[in-house]
Tab-separated table of C-alpha atoms in Angstrom:
chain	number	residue	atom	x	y	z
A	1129	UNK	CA	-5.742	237.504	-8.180
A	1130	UNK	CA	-2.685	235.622	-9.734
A	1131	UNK	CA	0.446	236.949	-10.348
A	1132	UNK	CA	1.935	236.564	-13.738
A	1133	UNK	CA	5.571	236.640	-14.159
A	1134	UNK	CA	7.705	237.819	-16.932
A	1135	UNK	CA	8.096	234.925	-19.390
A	1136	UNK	CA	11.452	235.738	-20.210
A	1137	UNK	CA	12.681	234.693	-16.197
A	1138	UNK	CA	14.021	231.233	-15.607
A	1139	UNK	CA	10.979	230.164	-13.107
A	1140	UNK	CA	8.730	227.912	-13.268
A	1141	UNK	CA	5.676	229.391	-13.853
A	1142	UNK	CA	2.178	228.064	-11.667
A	1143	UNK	CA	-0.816	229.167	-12.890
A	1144	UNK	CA	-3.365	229.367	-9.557
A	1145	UNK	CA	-7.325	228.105	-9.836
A	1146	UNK	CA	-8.392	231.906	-10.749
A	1147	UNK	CA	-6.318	232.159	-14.045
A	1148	UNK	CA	-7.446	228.779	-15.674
A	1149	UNK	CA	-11.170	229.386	-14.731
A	1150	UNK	CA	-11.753	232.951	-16.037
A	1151	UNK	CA	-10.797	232.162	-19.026
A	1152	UNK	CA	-11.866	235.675	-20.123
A	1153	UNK	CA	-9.398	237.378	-18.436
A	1154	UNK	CA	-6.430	235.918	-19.958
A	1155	UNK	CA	-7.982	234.585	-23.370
A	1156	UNK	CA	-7.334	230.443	-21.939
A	1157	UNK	CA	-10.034	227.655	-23.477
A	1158	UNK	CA	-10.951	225.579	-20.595
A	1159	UNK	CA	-13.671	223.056	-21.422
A	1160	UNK	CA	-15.608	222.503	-17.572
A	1161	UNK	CA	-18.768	221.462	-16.457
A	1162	UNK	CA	-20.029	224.963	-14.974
A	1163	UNK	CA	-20.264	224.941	-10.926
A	1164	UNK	CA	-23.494	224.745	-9.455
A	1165	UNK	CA	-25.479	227.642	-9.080
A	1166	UNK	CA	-25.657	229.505	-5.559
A	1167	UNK	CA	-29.386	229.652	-3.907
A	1168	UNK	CA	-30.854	226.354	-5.673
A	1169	UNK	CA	-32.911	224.522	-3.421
A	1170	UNK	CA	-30.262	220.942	-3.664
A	1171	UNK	CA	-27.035	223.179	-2.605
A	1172	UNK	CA	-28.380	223.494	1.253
A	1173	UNK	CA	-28.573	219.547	1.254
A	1174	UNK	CA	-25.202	219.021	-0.932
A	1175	UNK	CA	-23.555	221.465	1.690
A	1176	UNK	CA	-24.055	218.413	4.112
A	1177	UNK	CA	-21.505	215.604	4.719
A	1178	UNK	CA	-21.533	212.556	3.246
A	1179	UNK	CA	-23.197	209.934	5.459
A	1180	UNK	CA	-21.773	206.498	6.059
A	1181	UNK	CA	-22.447	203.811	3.286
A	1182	UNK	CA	-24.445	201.549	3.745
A	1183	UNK	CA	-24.286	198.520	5.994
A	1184	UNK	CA	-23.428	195.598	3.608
A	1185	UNK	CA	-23.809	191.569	4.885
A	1186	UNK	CA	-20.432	190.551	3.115
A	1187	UNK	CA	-16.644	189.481	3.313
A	1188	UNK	CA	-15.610	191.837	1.116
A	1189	UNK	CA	-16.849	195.074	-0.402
A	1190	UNK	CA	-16.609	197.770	-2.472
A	1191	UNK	CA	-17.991	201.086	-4.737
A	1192	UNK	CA	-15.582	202.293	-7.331
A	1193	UNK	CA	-15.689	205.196	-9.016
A	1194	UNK	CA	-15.044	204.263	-13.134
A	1195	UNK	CA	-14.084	207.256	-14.425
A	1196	UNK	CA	-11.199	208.071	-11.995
A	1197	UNK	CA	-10.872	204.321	-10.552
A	1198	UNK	CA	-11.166	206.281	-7.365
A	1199	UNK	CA	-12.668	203.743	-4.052
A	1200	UNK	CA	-15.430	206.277	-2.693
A	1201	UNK	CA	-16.644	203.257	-0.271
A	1202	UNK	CA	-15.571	199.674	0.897
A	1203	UNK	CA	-13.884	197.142	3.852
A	1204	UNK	CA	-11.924	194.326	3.672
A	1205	UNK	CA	-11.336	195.761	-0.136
A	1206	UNK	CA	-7.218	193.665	-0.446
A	1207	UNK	CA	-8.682	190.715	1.480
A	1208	UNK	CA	-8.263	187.608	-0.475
A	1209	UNK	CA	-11.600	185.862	-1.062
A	1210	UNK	CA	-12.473	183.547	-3.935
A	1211	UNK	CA	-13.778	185.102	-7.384
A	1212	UNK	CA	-16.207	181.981	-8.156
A	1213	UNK	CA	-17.878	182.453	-11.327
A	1214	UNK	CA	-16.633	186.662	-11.783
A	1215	UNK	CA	-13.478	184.862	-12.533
A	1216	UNK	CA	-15.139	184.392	-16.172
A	1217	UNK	CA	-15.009	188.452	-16.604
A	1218	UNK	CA	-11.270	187.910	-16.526
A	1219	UNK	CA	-12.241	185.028	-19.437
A	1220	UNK	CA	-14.073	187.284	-21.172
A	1221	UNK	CA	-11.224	190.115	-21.245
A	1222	UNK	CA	-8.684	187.186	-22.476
A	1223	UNK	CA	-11.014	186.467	-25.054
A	1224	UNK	CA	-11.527	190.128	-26.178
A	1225	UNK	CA	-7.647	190.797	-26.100
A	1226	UNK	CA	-6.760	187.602	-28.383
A	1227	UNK	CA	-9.384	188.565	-30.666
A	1228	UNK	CA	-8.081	192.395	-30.700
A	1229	UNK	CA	-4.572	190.852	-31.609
A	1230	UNK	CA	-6.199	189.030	-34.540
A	1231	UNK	CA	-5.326	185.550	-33.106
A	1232	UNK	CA	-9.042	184.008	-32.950
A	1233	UNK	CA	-12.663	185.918	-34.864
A	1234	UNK	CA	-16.091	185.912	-33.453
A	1235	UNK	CA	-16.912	182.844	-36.122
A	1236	UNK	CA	-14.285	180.399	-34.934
A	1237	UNK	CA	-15.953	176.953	-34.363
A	1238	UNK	CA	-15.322	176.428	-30.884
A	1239	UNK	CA	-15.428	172.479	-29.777
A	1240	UNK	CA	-17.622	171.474	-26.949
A	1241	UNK	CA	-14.640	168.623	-25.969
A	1242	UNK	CA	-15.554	166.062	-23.925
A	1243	UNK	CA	-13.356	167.714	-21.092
A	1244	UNK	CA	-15.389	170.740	-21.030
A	1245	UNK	CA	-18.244	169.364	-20.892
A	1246	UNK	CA	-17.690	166.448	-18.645
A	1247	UNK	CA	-15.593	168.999	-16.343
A	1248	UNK	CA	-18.337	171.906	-16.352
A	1249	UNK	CA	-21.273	170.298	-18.080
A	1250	UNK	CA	-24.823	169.348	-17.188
A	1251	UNK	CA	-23.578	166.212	-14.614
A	1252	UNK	CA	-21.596	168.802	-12.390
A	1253	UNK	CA	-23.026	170.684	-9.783
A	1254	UNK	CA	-22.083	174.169	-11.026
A	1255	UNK	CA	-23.758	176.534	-13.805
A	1256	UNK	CA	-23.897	175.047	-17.585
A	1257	UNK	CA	-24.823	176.479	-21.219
A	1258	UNK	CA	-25.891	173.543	-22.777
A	1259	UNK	CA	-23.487	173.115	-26.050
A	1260	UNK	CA	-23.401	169.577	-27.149
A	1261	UNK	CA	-20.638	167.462	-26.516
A	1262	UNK	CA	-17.991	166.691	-29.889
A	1263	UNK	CA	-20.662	169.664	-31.474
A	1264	UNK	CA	-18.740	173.200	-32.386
A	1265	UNK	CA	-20.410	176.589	-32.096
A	1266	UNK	CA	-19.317	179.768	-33.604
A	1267	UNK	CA	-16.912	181.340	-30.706
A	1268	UNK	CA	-19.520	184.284	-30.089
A	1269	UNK	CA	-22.077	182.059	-28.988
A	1270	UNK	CA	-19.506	179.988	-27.083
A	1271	UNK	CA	-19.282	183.488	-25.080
A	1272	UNK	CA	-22.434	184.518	-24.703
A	1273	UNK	CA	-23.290	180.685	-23.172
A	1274	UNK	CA	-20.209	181.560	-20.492
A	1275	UNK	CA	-21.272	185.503	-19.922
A	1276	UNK	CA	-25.206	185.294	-19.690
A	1277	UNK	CA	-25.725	181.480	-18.557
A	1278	UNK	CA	-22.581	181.412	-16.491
A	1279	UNK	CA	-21.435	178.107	-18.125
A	1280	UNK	CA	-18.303	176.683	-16.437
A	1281	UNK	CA	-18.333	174.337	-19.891
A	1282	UNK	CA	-18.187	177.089	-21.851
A	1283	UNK	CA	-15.476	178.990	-20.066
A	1284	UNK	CA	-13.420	175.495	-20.290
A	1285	UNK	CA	-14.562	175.280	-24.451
A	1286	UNK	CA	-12.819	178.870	-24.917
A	1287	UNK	CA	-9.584	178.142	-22.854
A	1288	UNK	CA	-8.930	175.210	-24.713
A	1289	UNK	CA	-9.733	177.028	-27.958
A	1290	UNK	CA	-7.302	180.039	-27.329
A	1291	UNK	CA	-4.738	178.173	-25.374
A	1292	UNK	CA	-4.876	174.703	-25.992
A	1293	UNK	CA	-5.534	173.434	-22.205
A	1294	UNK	CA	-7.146	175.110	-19.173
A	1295	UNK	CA	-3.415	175.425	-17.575
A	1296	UNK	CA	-2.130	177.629	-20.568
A	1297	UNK	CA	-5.104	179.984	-20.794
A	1298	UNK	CA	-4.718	180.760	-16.794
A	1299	UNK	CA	-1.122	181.999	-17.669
A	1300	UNK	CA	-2.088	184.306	-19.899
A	1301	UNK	CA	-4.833	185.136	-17.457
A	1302	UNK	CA	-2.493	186.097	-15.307
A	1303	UNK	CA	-0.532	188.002	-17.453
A	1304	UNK	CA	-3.171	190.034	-18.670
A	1305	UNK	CA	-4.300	190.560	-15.037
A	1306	UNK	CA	-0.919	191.900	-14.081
A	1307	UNK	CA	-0.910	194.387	-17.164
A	1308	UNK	CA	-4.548	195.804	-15.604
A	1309	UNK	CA	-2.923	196.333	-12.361
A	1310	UNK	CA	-4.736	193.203	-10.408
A	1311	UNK	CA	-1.575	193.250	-7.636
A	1312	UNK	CA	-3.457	190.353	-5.880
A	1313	UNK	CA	-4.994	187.716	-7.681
A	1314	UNK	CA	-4.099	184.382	-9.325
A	1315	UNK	CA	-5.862	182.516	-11.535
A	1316	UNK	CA	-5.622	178.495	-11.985
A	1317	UNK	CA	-8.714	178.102	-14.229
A	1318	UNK	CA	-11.663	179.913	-16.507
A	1319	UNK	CA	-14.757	179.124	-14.422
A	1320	UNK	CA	-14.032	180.086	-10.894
A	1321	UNK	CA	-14.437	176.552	-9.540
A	1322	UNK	CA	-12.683	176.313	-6.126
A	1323	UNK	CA	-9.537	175.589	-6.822
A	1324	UNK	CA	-6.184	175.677	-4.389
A	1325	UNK	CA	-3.749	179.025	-5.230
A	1326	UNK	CA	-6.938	180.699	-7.052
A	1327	UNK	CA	-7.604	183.970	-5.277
A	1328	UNK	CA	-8.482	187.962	-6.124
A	1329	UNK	CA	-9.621	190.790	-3.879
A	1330	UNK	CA	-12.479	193.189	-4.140
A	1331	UNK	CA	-10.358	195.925	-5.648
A	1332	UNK	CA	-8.973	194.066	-8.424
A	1333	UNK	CA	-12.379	192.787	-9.149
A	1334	UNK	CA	-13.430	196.096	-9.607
A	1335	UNK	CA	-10.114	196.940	-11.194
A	1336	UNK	CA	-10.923	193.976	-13.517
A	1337	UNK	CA	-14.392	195.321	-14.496
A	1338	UNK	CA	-13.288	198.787	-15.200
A	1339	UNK	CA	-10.672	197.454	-17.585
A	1340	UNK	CA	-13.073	195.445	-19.717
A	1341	UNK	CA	-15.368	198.501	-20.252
A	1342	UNK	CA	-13.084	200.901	-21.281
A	1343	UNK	CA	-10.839	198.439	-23.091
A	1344	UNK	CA	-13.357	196.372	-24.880
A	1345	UNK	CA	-17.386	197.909	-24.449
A	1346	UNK	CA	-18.860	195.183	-26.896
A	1347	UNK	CA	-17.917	192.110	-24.792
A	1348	UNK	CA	-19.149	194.296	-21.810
A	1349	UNK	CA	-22.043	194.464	-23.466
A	1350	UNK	CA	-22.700	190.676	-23.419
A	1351	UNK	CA	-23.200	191.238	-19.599
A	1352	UNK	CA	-26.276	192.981	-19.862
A	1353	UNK	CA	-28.131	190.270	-22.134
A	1354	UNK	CA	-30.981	188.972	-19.941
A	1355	UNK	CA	-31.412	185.842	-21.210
A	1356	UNK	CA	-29.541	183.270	-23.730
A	1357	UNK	CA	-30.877	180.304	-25.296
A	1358	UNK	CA	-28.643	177.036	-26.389
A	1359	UNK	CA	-30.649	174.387	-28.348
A	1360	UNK	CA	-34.120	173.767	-25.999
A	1361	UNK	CA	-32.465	175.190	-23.295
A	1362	UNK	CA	-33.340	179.371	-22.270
A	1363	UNK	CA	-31.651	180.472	-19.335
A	1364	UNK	CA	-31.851	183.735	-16.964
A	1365	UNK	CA	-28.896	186.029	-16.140
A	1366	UNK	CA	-28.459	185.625	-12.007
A	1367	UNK	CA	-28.115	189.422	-12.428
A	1368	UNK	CA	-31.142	190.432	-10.665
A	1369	UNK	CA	-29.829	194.357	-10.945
A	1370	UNK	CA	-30.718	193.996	-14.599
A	1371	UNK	CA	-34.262	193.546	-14.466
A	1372	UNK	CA	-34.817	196.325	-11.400
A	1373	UNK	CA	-32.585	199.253	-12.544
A	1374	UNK	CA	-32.521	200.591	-16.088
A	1375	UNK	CA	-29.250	201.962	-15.279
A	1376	UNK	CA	-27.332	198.671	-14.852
A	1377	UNK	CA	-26.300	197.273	-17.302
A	1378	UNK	CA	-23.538	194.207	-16.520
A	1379	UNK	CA	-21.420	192.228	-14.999
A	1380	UNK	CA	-21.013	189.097	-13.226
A	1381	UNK	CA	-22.526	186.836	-10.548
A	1382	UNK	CA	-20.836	184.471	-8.864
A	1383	UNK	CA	-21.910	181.330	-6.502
A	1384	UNK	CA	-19.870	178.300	-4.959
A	1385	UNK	CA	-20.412	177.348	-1.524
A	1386	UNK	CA	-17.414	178.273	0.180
A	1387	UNK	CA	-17.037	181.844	-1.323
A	1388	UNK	CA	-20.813	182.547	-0.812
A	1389	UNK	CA	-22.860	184.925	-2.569
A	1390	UNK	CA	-20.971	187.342	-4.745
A	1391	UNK	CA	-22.020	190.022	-7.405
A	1392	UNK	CA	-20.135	192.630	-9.323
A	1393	UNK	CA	-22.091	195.553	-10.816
A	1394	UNK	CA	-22.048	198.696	-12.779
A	1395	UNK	CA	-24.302	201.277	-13.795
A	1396	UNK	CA	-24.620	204.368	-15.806
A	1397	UNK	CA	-26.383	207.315	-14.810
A	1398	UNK	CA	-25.668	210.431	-17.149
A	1399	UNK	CA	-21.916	211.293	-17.332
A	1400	UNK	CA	-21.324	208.832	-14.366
A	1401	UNK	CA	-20.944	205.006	-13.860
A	1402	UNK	CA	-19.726	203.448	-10.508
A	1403	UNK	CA	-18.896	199.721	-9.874
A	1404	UNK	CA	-20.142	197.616	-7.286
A	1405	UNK	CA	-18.265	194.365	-5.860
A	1406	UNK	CA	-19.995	192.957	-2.761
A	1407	UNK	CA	-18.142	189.074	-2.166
A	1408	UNK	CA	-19.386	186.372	0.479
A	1409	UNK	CA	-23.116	187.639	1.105
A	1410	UNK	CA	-25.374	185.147	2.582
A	1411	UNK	CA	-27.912	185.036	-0.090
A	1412	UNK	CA	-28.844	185.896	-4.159
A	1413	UNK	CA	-31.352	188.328	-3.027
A	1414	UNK	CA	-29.081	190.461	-0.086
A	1415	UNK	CA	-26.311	190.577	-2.844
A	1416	UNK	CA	-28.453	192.283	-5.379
A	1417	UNK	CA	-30.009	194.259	-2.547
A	1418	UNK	CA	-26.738	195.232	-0.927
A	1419	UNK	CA	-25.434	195.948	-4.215
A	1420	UNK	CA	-28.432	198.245	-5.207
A	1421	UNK	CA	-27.815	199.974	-2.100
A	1422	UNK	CA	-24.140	201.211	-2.999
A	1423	UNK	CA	-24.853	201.913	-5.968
A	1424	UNK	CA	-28.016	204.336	-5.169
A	1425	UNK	CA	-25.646	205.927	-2.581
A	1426	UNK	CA	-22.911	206.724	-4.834
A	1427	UNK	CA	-25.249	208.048	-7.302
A	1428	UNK	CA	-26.862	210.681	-4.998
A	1429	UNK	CA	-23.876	211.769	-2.486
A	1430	UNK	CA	-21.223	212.016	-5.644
A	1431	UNK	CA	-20.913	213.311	-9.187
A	1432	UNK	CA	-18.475	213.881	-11.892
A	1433	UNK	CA	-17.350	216.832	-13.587
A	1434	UNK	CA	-15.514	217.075	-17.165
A	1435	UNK	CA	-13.156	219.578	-16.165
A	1436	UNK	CA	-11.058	219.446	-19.637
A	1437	UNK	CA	-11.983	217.984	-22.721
A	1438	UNK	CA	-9.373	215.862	-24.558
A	1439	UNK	CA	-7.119	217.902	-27.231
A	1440	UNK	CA	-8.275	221.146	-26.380
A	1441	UNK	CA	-6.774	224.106	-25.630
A	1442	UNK	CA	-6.528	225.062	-21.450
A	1443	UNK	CA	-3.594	227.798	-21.792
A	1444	UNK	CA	-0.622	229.019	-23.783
A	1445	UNK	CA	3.103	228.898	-22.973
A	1446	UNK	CA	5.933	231.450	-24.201
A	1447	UNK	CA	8.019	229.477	-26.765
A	1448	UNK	CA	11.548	230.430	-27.660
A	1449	UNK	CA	13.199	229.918	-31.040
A	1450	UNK	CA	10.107	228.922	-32.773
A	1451	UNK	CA	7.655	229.312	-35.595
A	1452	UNK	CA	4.835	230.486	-33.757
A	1453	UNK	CA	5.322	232.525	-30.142
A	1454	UNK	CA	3.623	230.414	-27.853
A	1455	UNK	CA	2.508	226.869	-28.058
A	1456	UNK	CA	-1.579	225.281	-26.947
A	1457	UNK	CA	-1.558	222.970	-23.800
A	1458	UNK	CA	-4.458	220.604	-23.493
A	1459	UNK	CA	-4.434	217.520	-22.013
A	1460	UNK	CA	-4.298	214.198	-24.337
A	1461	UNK	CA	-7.450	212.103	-22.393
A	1462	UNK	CA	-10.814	214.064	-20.875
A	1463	UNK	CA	-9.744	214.826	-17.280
A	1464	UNK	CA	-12.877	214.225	-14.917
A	1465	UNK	CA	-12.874	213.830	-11.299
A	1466	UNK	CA	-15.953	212.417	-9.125
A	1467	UNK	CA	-16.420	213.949	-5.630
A	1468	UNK	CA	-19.178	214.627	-3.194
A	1469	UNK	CA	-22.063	216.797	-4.722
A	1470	UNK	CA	-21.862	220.469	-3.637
A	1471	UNK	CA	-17.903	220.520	-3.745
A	1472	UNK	CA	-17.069	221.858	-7.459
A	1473	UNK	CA	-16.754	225.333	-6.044
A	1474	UNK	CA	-13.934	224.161	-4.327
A	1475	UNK	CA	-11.894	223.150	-6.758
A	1476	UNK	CA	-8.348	224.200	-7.496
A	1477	UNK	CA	-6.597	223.966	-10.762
A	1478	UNK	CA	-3.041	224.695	-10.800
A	1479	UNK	CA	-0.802	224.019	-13.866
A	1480	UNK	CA	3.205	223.493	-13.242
A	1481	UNK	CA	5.328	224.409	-16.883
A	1482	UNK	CA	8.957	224.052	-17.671
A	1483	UNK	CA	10.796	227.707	-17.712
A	1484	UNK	CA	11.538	227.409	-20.760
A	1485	UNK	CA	10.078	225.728	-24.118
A	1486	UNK	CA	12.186	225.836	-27.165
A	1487	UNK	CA	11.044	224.498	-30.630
A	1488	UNK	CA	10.605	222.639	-32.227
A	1489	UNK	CA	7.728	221.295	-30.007
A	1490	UNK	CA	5.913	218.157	-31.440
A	1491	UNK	CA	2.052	217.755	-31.426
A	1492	UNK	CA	1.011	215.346	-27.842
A	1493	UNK	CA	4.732	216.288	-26.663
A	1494	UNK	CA	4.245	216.478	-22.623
A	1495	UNK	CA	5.030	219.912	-21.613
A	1496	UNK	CA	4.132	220.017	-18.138
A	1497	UNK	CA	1.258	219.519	-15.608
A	1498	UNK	CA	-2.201	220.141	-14.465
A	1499	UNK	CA	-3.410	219.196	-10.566
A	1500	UNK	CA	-7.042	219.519	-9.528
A	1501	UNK	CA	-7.241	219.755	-5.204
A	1502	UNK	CA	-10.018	219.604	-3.430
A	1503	UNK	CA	-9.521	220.965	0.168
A	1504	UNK	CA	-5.861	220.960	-0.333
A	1505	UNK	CA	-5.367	217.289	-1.483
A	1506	UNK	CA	-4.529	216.716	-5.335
A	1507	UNK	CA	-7.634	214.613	-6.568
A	1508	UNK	CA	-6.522	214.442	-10.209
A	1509	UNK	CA	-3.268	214.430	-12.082
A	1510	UNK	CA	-2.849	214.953	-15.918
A	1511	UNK	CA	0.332	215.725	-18.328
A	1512	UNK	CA	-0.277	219.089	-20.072
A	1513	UNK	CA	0.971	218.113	-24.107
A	1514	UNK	CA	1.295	220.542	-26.563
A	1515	UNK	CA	-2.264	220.378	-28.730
A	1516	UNK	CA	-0.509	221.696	-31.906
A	1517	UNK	CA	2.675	221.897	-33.221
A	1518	UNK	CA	4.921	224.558	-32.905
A	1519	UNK	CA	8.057	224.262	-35.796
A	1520	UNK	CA	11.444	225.873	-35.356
A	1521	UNK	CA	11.549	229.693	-36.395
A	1522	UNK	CA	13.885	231.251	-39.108
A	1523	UNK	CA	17.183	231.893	-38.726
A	1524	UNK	CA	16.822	235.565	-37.489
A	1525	UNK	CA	14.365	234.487	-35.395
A	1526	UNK	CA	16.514	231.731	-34.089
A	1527	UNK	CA	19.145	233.817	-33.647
A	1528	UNK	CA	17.178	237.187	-31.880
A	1529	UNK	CA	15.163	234.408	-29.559
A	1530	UNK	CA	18.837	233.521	-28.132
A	1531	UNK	CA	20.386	236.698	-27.709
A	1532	UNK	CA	17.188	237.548	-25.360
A	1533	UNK	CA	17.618	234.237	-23.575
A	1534	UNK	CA	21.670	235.129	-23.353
A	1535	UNK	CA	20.393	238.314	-22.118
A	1536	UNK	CA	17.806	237.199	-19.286
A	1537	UNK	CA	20.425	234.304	-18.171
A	1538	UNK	CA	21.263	234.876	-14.569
């Protein structure tokens, strides 16, 4: 049972698990996902521990929660290996953030130069779309030929577009890679040819791939296109994922032969989506396999829960000096955690407030915190902001508010 102390002390006032989940008992609006029930068949089997992952034939390897960016599996995961052809998912978030910032549109008439194509074209040994030399297409297209056909001409067509030259567009690569938090990786190019000083990890990969969903969904979306066709030429996504799981639904392949087979996947499955990276496998079939594998194991051992819902109220703090008594804490983004199925019983809440608010308090101002543990160990962190305003109070009110405060100093 929590304690509740008297608002008018100068403590710092924890609320324990108990007070923000009965709600009831202290009139608090907490939006959750409700625990499982006790006695269902599944709990005896979710009571189990989580078995090892499985074995994957790779350099480098990971499964990445989306929605908390947590890593519930991998090895080798800050080894540098090379990105090959994934690097064009860092392309296609350069590409989305220029066109965000109003510097290029979907209809720009990208050139096919003769660099491009000569560099990544038909006559090389890597992947192609097909675009005609000296011949434009509309900048879209351009992008759809480098997500869905993997053309290295393509990727080279946009740099040169947006940047000028294949050197300036790998600067702002990397500048865009630093903002998403990719501490180890360096780009020197669009395509993911091998190149010297051109290097990422598994968990900026996945990093990379959580970024470009939640920043910019419709150029995800370009990932799960099965097939693309430029002039007489149709081609196949090398995502094999896409045509055995309904529930995948991007990102990238990637092929040379010194960084092997490599595949980066997601997939959606109700409220959850997890991210696969598997780098250096020894063939296009074990990567799709391999990934398939993490993913399916995620999926069953782990699940999400919406604990709090953006902007709405989860309890109410004593305010001094102001319009209104109290002010409405929420938190400003939906706070969800993913952990092994079985364990939302075990959660703890706990919410840490100043000792004393005084208005006037502006709407989203952060007021505090909210922690969610799991066995002890904080699992989620989230500023507590005030959902609604609260103005200043009259004078009398200002001026009754501080004689109590004078009066409860120490």
């Amino acid at each position: 049972m929590s304690v509740f102390r008297c608002p008018f002390r100068r403590t710092r006032v924890v609320l324990s698990a108990f007070v923000l989940l009965c709600t009831a008992a202290v009139g608090l609006a907490v939006a959750q996902s409700p625990a499982p029930a006790p006695g269902r068949p599944a709990a005896l089997s979710d009571s189990l521990p989580v078995p090892p992952p499985p074995r994957i034939a790779g350099k480098a390897w990971l499964l990445m929660d989306y929605a908390t960016g947590r890593i519930l599996a991998g090895e080798n995961v800050d080894m540098r290996v090379e990105p090959a052809s994934i690097t064009k998912v860092m392309t296609s978030y350069v590409v989305a953030a220029e066109m965000q910032a109003g510097k290029i549109k979907p209809t720009d008439p990208v050139l096919m130069s003769e660099h491009a194509w000569r560099t990544g074209g038909a006559g090389t040994e890597g992947s192609y779309s097909g675009f005609e030399v000296n011949k434009t297409a509309p900048l879209v297209e351009m992008e759809k030929g480098m997500v869905v056909q993997s053309g290295n001409d393509a990727a080279i067509a946009l740099a040169e577009h947006i940047a000028g030259s294949e050197e300036a567009f790998a600067a702002l690569m990397n500048a865009y890679a630093k903002r998403i938090g990719m501490r180890n990786s360096h780009f020197v190019n669009p395509h993911g040819l091998p190149a010297e000083d051109h290097y990422s990890t598994a968990r900026d990969l996945a990093l990379l791939g959580r970024a470009l969903i939640r920043d910019f969904p419709e150029a995800y979306s370009y990932n799960k296109i099965k097939e693309f066709t430029v002039g007489p030429i149709t081609q196949r996504n090398r995502n094999l994922l896409l045509w055995r799981d309904p529930s995948v639904d991007g990102i990238k392949t990637g092929h040379t032969a010194s960084a092997g087979y490599c595949l980066m996947a997601s997939a959606r499955r109700g409220d959850m989506r997890l991210i696969s990276v598997v780098m250096g496998s020894t063939s296009e079939s074990q990567r799709a396999a391999d990934s398939q594998a993490l993913l399916n194991w995620g999926f069953r051992f782990f699940e999400t829960h919406r604990l709090y819902a953006a902007n709405q109220p989860i309890a109410r703090q004593k305010v001094w000096k102001g319009a209104a008594d109290e002010v409405e804490l929420g938190v400003a983004e939906p706070l969800l955690v993913t952990i092994p199925r079985g364990q939302y019983p075990r959660l703890k809440p706990t919410m840490d407030v100043p000792k004393a608010l005084v208005a006037p308090i502006a709407k989203g101002q952060k007021i505090g915190t909210v922690k969610v543990s799991l066995d002890g160990k904080v699992i989620a962190e989230r500023p507590l902001v005030a959902v609604r305003a609260v103005e200043e109070g009259g004078f009398f009110k200002r001026l009754w508010d501080e004689f109590w405060m004078w009066w409860e100093a120490d």
